[in-house]
């Protein structure tokens, strides 16, 4: 299994729209990785779930339906990273095994995700060990940022990997390992490179099916990306720079993954009264970000028209034919639409996925051409 790109996406409306509107050529080159948001008390109080005797089950039913409806890729990953490892739905089935069963039942090819940090929980182990899988199923072993620090204790790290592979009764060739750095806004490129080089060295002896690396460079709050209101700036996509650097002079089969245009640490259910308008436009190795001002001030929500004009009039804009997201940015610049926050997550994410697929393909083409010249 070797997709061009693995976008790690929250299973939410904006991301579903981004995937549903993705060009087929891009859908076929990605394997989306869905983070299932935790079912909260605030959700429980919504009208849709208020009278349900099985609200958690109905929530997962709704999410699985949206995933299967929006996803045109040949396979997916999904994880319950925010959930307790011993969490069950009202019928007594573990949340992970239930979701896996629902998604595969809809016709999707699902590669389960195993959390290194959660493996010690017996309920979690039992749920994953008893999944009904086909012979062509891979398991993704997710090494989160805290566990990456533990990897410098090599004996402990290797023993833990061996325990997980053995516990699942798998061969190394059935494992995809994901080094997930999460929020990398406080990490330097040098330290990320050093960590990845160390990790790749450790796992090289295992001959896993694939190795992936992921990170998120976009900050949690907009003023950490663009200092001043009503201005533009750039945010370096450190995970992409590191991936390219690692592959520049090596034969690593390293799959690129990232968190799209969101920061994984950002809170989901907090309504920011003074949220600023913003458009995050992915370019080579960076985000070009147009920031507005508080939606309580001045032209309020209509500021998005001006922000869209900034993107369209920039040298970075690729035109409405490039992606659905680009088309919507142009429409907004002409005041044909305004869009809700979740709509802009969809537009920005759709452009991001489309761009990253092209960026990875172009990098690989240039690398192959250089090697051909050296022969």
Short mmCIF file of C-alpha atoms in Angstrom, two decimals:
data_model
loop_
_atom_site.label_atom_id
_atom_site.label_comp_id
_atom_site.label_asym_id
_atom_site.label_seq_id
_atom_site.Cartn_x
_atom_site.Cartn_y
_atom_site.Cartn_z
CA UNK A 1 0.00 0.00 0.00
CA UNK A 2 1.58 3.26 -1.12
CA UNK A 3 -0.73 6.29 -1.52
CA UNK A 4 0.73 9.57 -2.73
CA UNK A 5 -0.55 11.39 0.35
CA UNK A 6 -2.44 10.72 3.60
CA UNK A 7 -4.45 13.72 4.86
CA UNK A 8 -5.39 13.39 8.55
CA UNK A 9 -8.83 14.97 8.79
CA UNK A 10 -11.42 15.53 11.47
CA UNK A 11 -14.60 13.66 10.60
CA UNK A 12 -16.59 16.90 10.35
CA UNK A 13 -18.78 18.63 7.73
CA UNK A 14 -16.08 20.88 6.23
CA UNK A 15 -13.73 17.97 5.64
CA UNK A 16 -16.53 15.80 4.23
CA UNK A 17 -17.36 18.53 1.69
CA UNK A 18 -13.67 18.88 0.75
CA UNK A 19 -13.44 15.15 -0.02
CA UNK A 20 -16.78 14.93 -1.79
CA UNK A 21 -15.77 17.74 -4.18
CA UNK A 22 -12.24 16.45 -4.78
CA UNK A 23 -11.32 15.63 -8.37
CA UNK A 24 -11.27 11.88 -9.02
CA UNK A 25 -7.60 12.03 -9.99
CA UNK A 26 -6.78 13.29 -6.49
CA UNK A 27 -9.24 11.03 -4.64
CA UNK A 28 -7.54 8.01 -6.19
CA UNK A 29 -4.10 9.09 -4.96
CA UNK A 30 -4.93 9.64 -1.29
CA UNK A 31 -5.87 7.47 1.66
CA UNK A 32 -7.79 9.74 4.06
CA UNK A 33 -7.18 9.24 7.77
CA UNK A 34 -10.27 10.21 9.76
CA UNK A 35 -10.09 11.41 13.36
CA UNK A 36 -13.49 10.67 14.93
CA UNK A 37 -14.32 13.58 17.28
CA UNK A 38 -15.26 12.56 20.79
CA UNK A 39 -18.98 12.39 21.61
CA UNK A 40 -19.43 15.16 24.18
CA UNK A 41 -22.14 16.17 26.62
CA UNK A 42 -22.75 19.24 24.47
CA UNK A 43 -23.51 16.96 21.51
CA UNK A 44 -25.73 14.81 23.72
CA UNK A 45 -27.92 17.85 24.35
CA UNK A 46 -28.53 18.50 20.65
CA UNK A 47 -32.06 17.83 19.40
CA UNK A 48 -30.83 15.02 17.13
CA UNK A 49 -29.59 12.98 20.12
CA UNK A 50 -31.65 14.34 23.02
CA UNK A 51 -34.41 11.74 22.85
CA UNK A 52 -32.22 8.85 21.75
CA UNK A 53 -31.69 5.89 24.07
CA UNK A 54 -28.48 5.09 22.17
CA UNK A 55 -26.97 8.52 21.38
CA UNK A 56 -23.36 7.34 21.11
CA UNK A 57 -24.34 4.61 18.64
CA UNK A 58 -26.43 7.04 16.60
CA UNK A 59 -23.53 9.52 16.56
CA UNK A 60 -21.17 6.88 15.15
CA UNK A 61 -23.85 5.82 12.65
CA UNK A 62 -24.09 9.41 11.44
CA UNK A 63 -20.30 9.83 11.16
CA UNK A 64 -19.84 6.52 9.31
CA UNK A 65 -22.60 7.47 6.86
CA UNK A 66 -20.92 10.83 6.14
CA UNK A 67 -17.53 9.17 5.64
CA UNK A 68 -18.88 6.58 3.20
CA UNK A 69 -20.90 9.22 1.33
CA UNK A 70 -18.03 11.70 0.91
CA UNK A 71 -15.03 9.42 0.39
CA UNK A 72 -14.17 8.35 -3.17
CA UNK A 73 -10.76 6.88 -2.31
CA UNK A 74 -10.01 3.17 -2.48
CA UNK A 75 -9.27 2.88 1.25
CA UNK A 76 -9.28 4.84 4.52
CA UNK A 77 -7.83 4.86 8.02
CA UNK A 78 -9.75 5.99 11.09
CA UNK A 79 -8.93 6.48 14.76
CA UNK A 80 -10.62 7.36 18.06
CA UNK A 81 -7.59 9.19 19.46
CA UNK A 82 -9.71 11.51 21.66
CA UNK A 83 -11.80 8.67 23.11
CA UNK A 84 -11.04 6.54 26.15
CA UNK A 85 -9.50 3.23 25.02
CA UNK A 86 -12.11 1.28 27.00
CA UNK A 87 -15.18 3.10 25.67
CA UNK A 88 -18.26 1.19 24.53
CA UNK A 89 -21.52 2.12 22.82
CA UNK A 90 -24.85 1.51 24.54
CA UNK A 91 -25.24 -1.99 23.06
CA UNK A 92 -22.04 -3.16 24.77
CA UNK A 93 -19.80 -3.16 21.68
CA UNK A 94 -16.45 -1.36 21.75
CA UNK A 95 -16.60 1.97 19.87
CA UNK A 96 -13.73 1.01 17.55
CA UNK A 97 -15.04 -2.40 16.54
CA UNK A 98 -18.52 -0.94 16.00
CA UNK A 99 -17.23 1.85 13.78
CA UNK A 100 -15.01 -0.57 11.85
CA UNK A 101 -17.98 -2.86 11.24
CA UNK A 102 -20.19 0.03 10.07
CA UNK A 103 -17.57 1.40 7.67
CA UNK A 104 -16.61 -1.94 6.14
CA UNK A 105 -20.30 -2.81 5.87
CA UNK A 106 -20.80 0.28 3.70
CA UNK A 107 -18.28 -1.10 1.21
CA UNK A 108 -15.22 0.89 2.27
CA UNK A 109 -11.79 -0.71 2.56
CA UNK A 110 -10.66 0.16 6.08
CA UNK A 111 -7.15 -0.20 7.47
CA UNK A 112 -7.41 -0.19 11.29
CA UNK A 113 -5.28 2.14 13.40
CA UNK A 114 -3.52 0.88 16.53
CA UNK A 115 -2.54 3.50 19.09
CA UNK A 116 0.87 2.68 20.57
CA UNK A 117 -0.12 4.78 23.60
CA UNK A 118 -3.36 2.82 24.15
CA UNK A 119 -2.21 -0.74 23.58
CA UNK A 120 -1.81 -1.55 27.28
CA UNK A 121 -5.58 -1.24 27.80
CA UNK A 122 -7.09 -4.76 27.74
CA UNK A 123 -10.47 -3.63 26.34
CA UNK A 124 -8.70 -1.83 23.51
CA UNK A 125 -6.49 -4.83 22.73
CA UNK A 126 -9.47 -7.15 22.70
CA UNK A 127 -11.44 -4.92 20.31
CA UNK A 128 -8.58 -4.68 17.81
CA UNK A 129 -7.62 -8.34 18.00
CA UNK A 130 -11.18 -9.41 17.21
CA UNK A 131 -11.83 -7.26 14.15
CA UNK A 132 -13.11 -9.23 11.15
CA UNK A 133 -10.50 -8.40 8.53
CA UNK A 134 -9.66 -9.62 5.04
CA UNK A 135 -6.22 -10.87 4.00
CA UNK A 136 -5.37 -7.62 2.20
CA UNK A 137 -5.91 -5.48 5.32
CA UNK A 138 -3.03 -3.51 6.82
CA UNK A 139 -2.84 -2.22 10.38
CA UNK A 140 -1.49 1.29 10.94
CA UNK A 141 0.63 1.50 14.09
CA UNK A 142 0.34 5.12 15.21
CA UNK A 143 3.29 6.48 17.18
CA UNK A 144 2.15 9.76 18.72
CA UNK A 145 4.38 12.71 19.67
CA UNK A 146 4.87 11.63 23.30
CA UNK A 147 5.82 8.11 22.25
CA UNK A 148 8.31 9.52 19.74
CA UNK A 149 10.21 10.97 22.70
CA UNK A 150 10.20 7.50 24.32
CA UNK A 151 11.77 6.01 21.18
CA UNK A 152 15.18 7.17 22.37
CA UNK A 153 14.91 4.29 24.85
CA UNK A 154 15.40 1.86 21.98
CA UNK A 155 15.00 -1.39 23.92
CA UNK A 156 11.67 -0.30 25.41
CA UNK A 157 10.46 0.99 22.04
CA UNK A 158 11.35 -2.18 20.15
CA UNK A 159 9.91 -4.45 22.85
CA UNK A 160 6.63 -2.51 22.68
CA UNK A 161 6.46 -2.78 18.88
CA UNK A 162 7.17 -6.51 19.05
CA UNK A 163 4.46 -6.94 21.68
CA UNK A 164 1.86 -5.17 19.52
CA UNK A 165 2.72 -7.04 16.32
CA UNK A 166 2.71 -10.36 18.19
CA UNK A 167 -0.51 -9.51 20.06
CA UNK A 168 -2.31 -8.80 16.79
CA UNK A 169 -0.87 -12.00 15.27
CA UNK A 170 0.49 -10.06 12.29
CA UNK A 171 3.63 -10.11 10.21
CA UNK A 172 5.73 -6.96 9.86
CA UNK A 173 4.63 -6.77 6.22
CA UNK A 174 1.05 -6.23 7.40
CA UNK A 175 2.05 -3.14 9.39
CA UNK A 176 2.17 0.48 8.27
CA UNK A 177 3.91 2.61 10.87
CA UNK A 178 2.93 6.26 11.32
CA UNK A 179 5.24 8.67 13.11
CA UNK A 180 2.75 11.35 14.09
CA UNK A 181 4.41 14.49 15.45
CA UNK A 182 1.08 16.29 15.82
CA UNK A 183 1.50 20.02 16.46
CA UNK A 184 5.01 20.98 15.30
CA UNK A 185 4.65 24.74 15.67
CA UNK A 186 7.16 24.70 18.54
CA UNK A 187 9.61 22.27 16.93
CA UNK A 188 12.46 23.24 14.63
CA UNK A 189 13.13 21.59 11.29
CA UNK A 190 16.50 20.46 12.63
CA UNK A 191 14.94 18.64 15.61
CA UNK A 192 12.23 17.07 13.42
CA UNK A 193 14.89 15.82 11.03
CA UNK A 194 16.97 14.39 13.87
CA UNK A 195 13.94 12.60 15.34
CA UNK A 196 12.89 11.15 11.98
CA UNK A 197 16.40 9.97 11.11
CA UNK A 198 16.58 8.22 14.48
CA UNK A 199 13.14 6.63 14.05
CA UNK A 200 13.83 5.45 10.51
CA UNK A 201 17.06 3.85 11.67
CA UNK A 202 15.28 1.98 14.48
CA UNK A 203 12.48 0.58 12.32
CA UNK A 204 14.60 -0.21 9.25
CA UNK A 205 15.20 -3.76 10.51
CA UNK A 206 11.46 -4.50 10.68
CA UNK A 207 10.78 -4.17 6.94
CA UNK A 208 7.30 -2.78 7.56
CA UNK A 209 4.97 -2.45 4.58
CA UNK A 210 5.21 1.36 4.67
CA UNK A 211 6.38 4.21 6.88
CA UNK A 212 4.49 7.50 7.17
CA UNK A 213 5.36 10.78 8.87
CA UNK A 214 2.85 13.45 9.85
CA UNK A 215 2.90 16.89 11.41
CA UNK A 216 0.87 20.08 11.64
CA UNK A 217 2.51 23.48 11.21
CA UNK A 218 -0.56 25.71 11.18
CA UNK A 219 -0.95 27.36 14.61
CA UNK A 220 -4.00 27.06 16.86
CA UNK A 221 -4.79 30.78 16.70
CA UNK A 222 -4.61 33.07 13.69
CA UNK A 223 -2.44 35.78 15.28
CA UNK A 224 0.35 33.22 15.60
CA UNK A 225 0.20 32.80 11.81
CA UNK A 226 -0.34 36.44 10.81
CA UNK A 227 0.65 39.03 13.40
CA UNK A 228 -1.40 42.00 12.20
CA UNK A 229 -5.08 42.29 11.36
CA UNK A 230 -6.04 42.85 7.72
CA UNK A 231 -2.71 41.63 6.39
CA UNK A 232 -1.04 38.56 4.88
CA UNK A 233 1.88 36.38 5.83
CA UNK A 234 3.38 32.93 5.27
CA UNK A 235 3.52 29.87 7.52
CA UNK A 236 6.22 27.32 6.79
CA UNK A 237 4.96 23.76 6.41
CA UNK A 238 7.79 22.18 8.38
CA UNK A 239 6.53 18.62 7.95
CA UNK A 240 6.74 19.00 4.16
CA UNK A 241 10.23 20.51 4.29
CA UNK A 242 11.40 17.62 6.50
CA UNK A 243 9.80 15.00 4.24
CA UNK A 244 11.48 16.44 1.15
CA UNK A 245 14.83 16.74 2.92
CA UNK A 246 14.70 13.11 4.05
CA UNK A 247 13.89 11.88 0.56
CA UNK A 248 16.22 14.18 -1.36
CA UNK A 249 19.26 11.94 -1.10
CA UNK A 250 17.86 8.64 0.13
CA UNK A 251 15.83 5.64 -0.97
CA UNK A 252 13.34 5.83 1.90
CA UNK A 253 9.80 4.86 0.91
CA UNK A 254 8.33 7.47 3.22
CA UNK A 255 4.67 8.45 2.78
CA UNK A 256 3.77 12.06 3.49
CA UNK A 257 0.89 12.86 5.85
CA UNK A 258 -0.32 16.07 7.46
CA UNK A 259 -3.32 17.65 9.19
CA UNK A 260 -4.51 19.74 6.26
CA UNK A 261 -5.22 23.33 7.24
CA UNK A 262 -6.15 22.63 10.89
CA UNK A 263 -4.07 22.34 14.03
CA UNK A 264 -4.89 19.04 15.81
CA UNK A 265 -4.72 20.72 19.23
CA UNK A 266 -7.38 23.33 18.41
CA UNK A 267 -10.61 23.01 20.40
CA UNK A 268 -13.66 22.02 18.36
CA UNK A 269 -16.67 23.23 20.31
CA UNK A 270 -15.56 26.69 21.45
CA UNK A 271 -17.28 29.59 19.70
CA UNK A 272 -14.81 32.49 19.52
CA UNK A 273 -16.75 35.76 19.79
CA UNK A 274 -13.97 37.75 18.14
CA UNK A 275 -12.92 35.19 15.54
CA UNK A 276 -11.07 36.75 12.62
CA UNK A 277 -11.87 36.08 9.00
CA UNK A 278 -9.10 34.07 7.33
CA UNK A 279 -8.22 32.08 4.23
CA UNK A 280 -5.43 29.49 4.34
CA UNK A 281 -4.04 28.91 0.86
CA UNK A 282 -1.47 26.14 0.48
CA UNK A 283 1.57 26.81 -1.71
CA UNK A 284 4.97 25.11 -2.08
CA UNK A 285 6.37 24.38 1.41
CA UNK A 286 4.17 27.08 2.94
CA UNK A 287 0.69 28.43 3.60
CA UNK A 288 -0.17 31.86 2.23
CA UNK A 289 -2.57 33.29 4.82
CA UNK A 290 -4.92 36.24 4.43
CA UNK A 291 -6.13 37.47 7.83
CA UNK A 292 -9.01 39.84 8.41
CA UNK A 293 -10.26 41.23 11.72
CA UNK A 294 -12.83 40.45 14.40
CA UNK A 295 -16.19 39.59 12.87
CA UNK A 296 -17.71 41.92 15.48
CA UNK A 297 -15.98 44.93 13.93
CA UNK A 298 -16.27 46.99 10.76
CA UNK A 299 -17.70 45.07 7.82
CA UNK A 300 -18.03 41.98 10.03
CA UNK A 301 -18.63 38.82 7.99
CA UNK A 302 -18.40 40.68 4.69
CA UNK A 303 -14.64 41.00 5.19
CA UNK A 304 -14.34 37.55 3.57
CA UNK A 305 -14.99 39.15 0.15
CA UNK A 306 -11.86 41.27 0.53
CA UNK A 307 -9.80 38.33 1.80
CA UNK A 308 -10.83 36.26 -1.22
CA UNK A 309 -9.76 39.13 -3.51
CA UNK A 310 -6.35 39.14 -1.81
CA UNK A 311 -5.90 35.44 -2.64
CA UNK A 312 -7.21 35.73 -6.21
CA UNK A 313 -5.05 38.78 -6.97
CA UNK A 314 -1.90 37.17 -5.55
CA UNK A 315 0.74 35.44 -7.65
CA UNK A 316 -0.06 32.21 -5.79
CA UNK A 317 -3.63 31.76 -7.02
CA UNK A 318 -3.91 28.79 -9.40
CA UNK A 319 -7.25 29.61 -11.00
CA UNK A 320 -10.79 28.24 -10.60
CA UNK A 321 -10.06 25.12 -12.66
CA UNK A 322 -7.43 23.85 -10.22
CA UNK A 323 -9.86 22.73 -7.51
CA UNK A 324 -13.35 23.21 -6.12
CA UNK A 325 -11.81 25.25 -3.31
CA UNK A 326 -10.17 27.60 -5.81
CA UNK A 327 -13.46 27.98 -7.66
CA UNK A 328 -15.22 28.96 -4.43
CA UNK A 329 -12.51 31.49 -3.52
CA UNK A 330 -13.04 33.18 -6.90
CA UNK A 331 -16.83 33.13 -6.41
CA UNK A 332 -16.38 34.77 -3.02
CA UNK A 333 -14.11 37.47 -4.46
CA UNK A 334 -17.01 38.37 -6.80
CA UNK A 335 -19.49 38.31 -3.88
CA UNK A 336 -21.31 35.26 -5.23
CA UNK A 337 -21.00 33.54 -1.84
CA UNK A 338 -19.93 34.33 1.71
CA UNK A 339 -19.69 30.92 3.37
CA UNK A 340 -19.82 29.76 6.98
CA UNK A 341 -16.64 28.84 8.91
CA UNK A 342 -17.19 25.13 8.14
CA UNK A 343 -17.57 25.99 4.45
CA UNK A 344 -14.18 27.71 4.46
CA UNK A 345 -12.61 24.71 6.14
CA UNK A 346 -14.00 22.75 3.19
CA UNK A 347 -12.75 25.18 0.54
CA UNK A 348 -9.28 25.53 2.09
CA UNK A 349 -8.97 21.77 2.70
CA UNK A 350 -10.05 20.89 -0.83
CA UNK A 351 -7.38 23.18 -2.29
CA UNK A 352 -4.82 21.87 0.21
CA UNK A 353 -5.33 18.19 -0.65
CA UNK A 354 -5.28 18.93 -4.39
CA UNK A 355 -2.10 20.98 -4.07
CA UNK A 356 -0.24 18.51 -1.86
CA UNK A 357 -0.92 15.62 -4.25
CA UNK A 358 0.56 17.70 -7.08
CA UNK A 359 3.46 18.83 -4.88
CA UNK A 360 4.42 15.28 -3.91
CA UNK A 361 4.11 14.02 -7.49
CA UNK A 362 6.24 16.89 -8.79
CA UNK A 363 8.91 16.29 -6.14
CA UNK A 364 9.07 12.61 -7.09
CA UNK A 365 9.27 13.46 -10.81
CA UNK A 366 12.19 15.83 -10.27
CA UNK A 367 13.96 13.32 -8.03
CA UNK A 368 13.54 10.55 -10.63
CA UNK A 369 14.84 12.83 -13.40
CA UNK A 370 17.94 13.72 -11.36
CA UNK A 371 18.67 10.06 -10.73
CA UNK A 372 18.26 9.23 -14.40
CA UNK A 373 20.83 11.90 -15.26
CA UNK A 374 23.30 10.39 -12.78
CA UNK A 375 23.14 6.93 -14.33
#
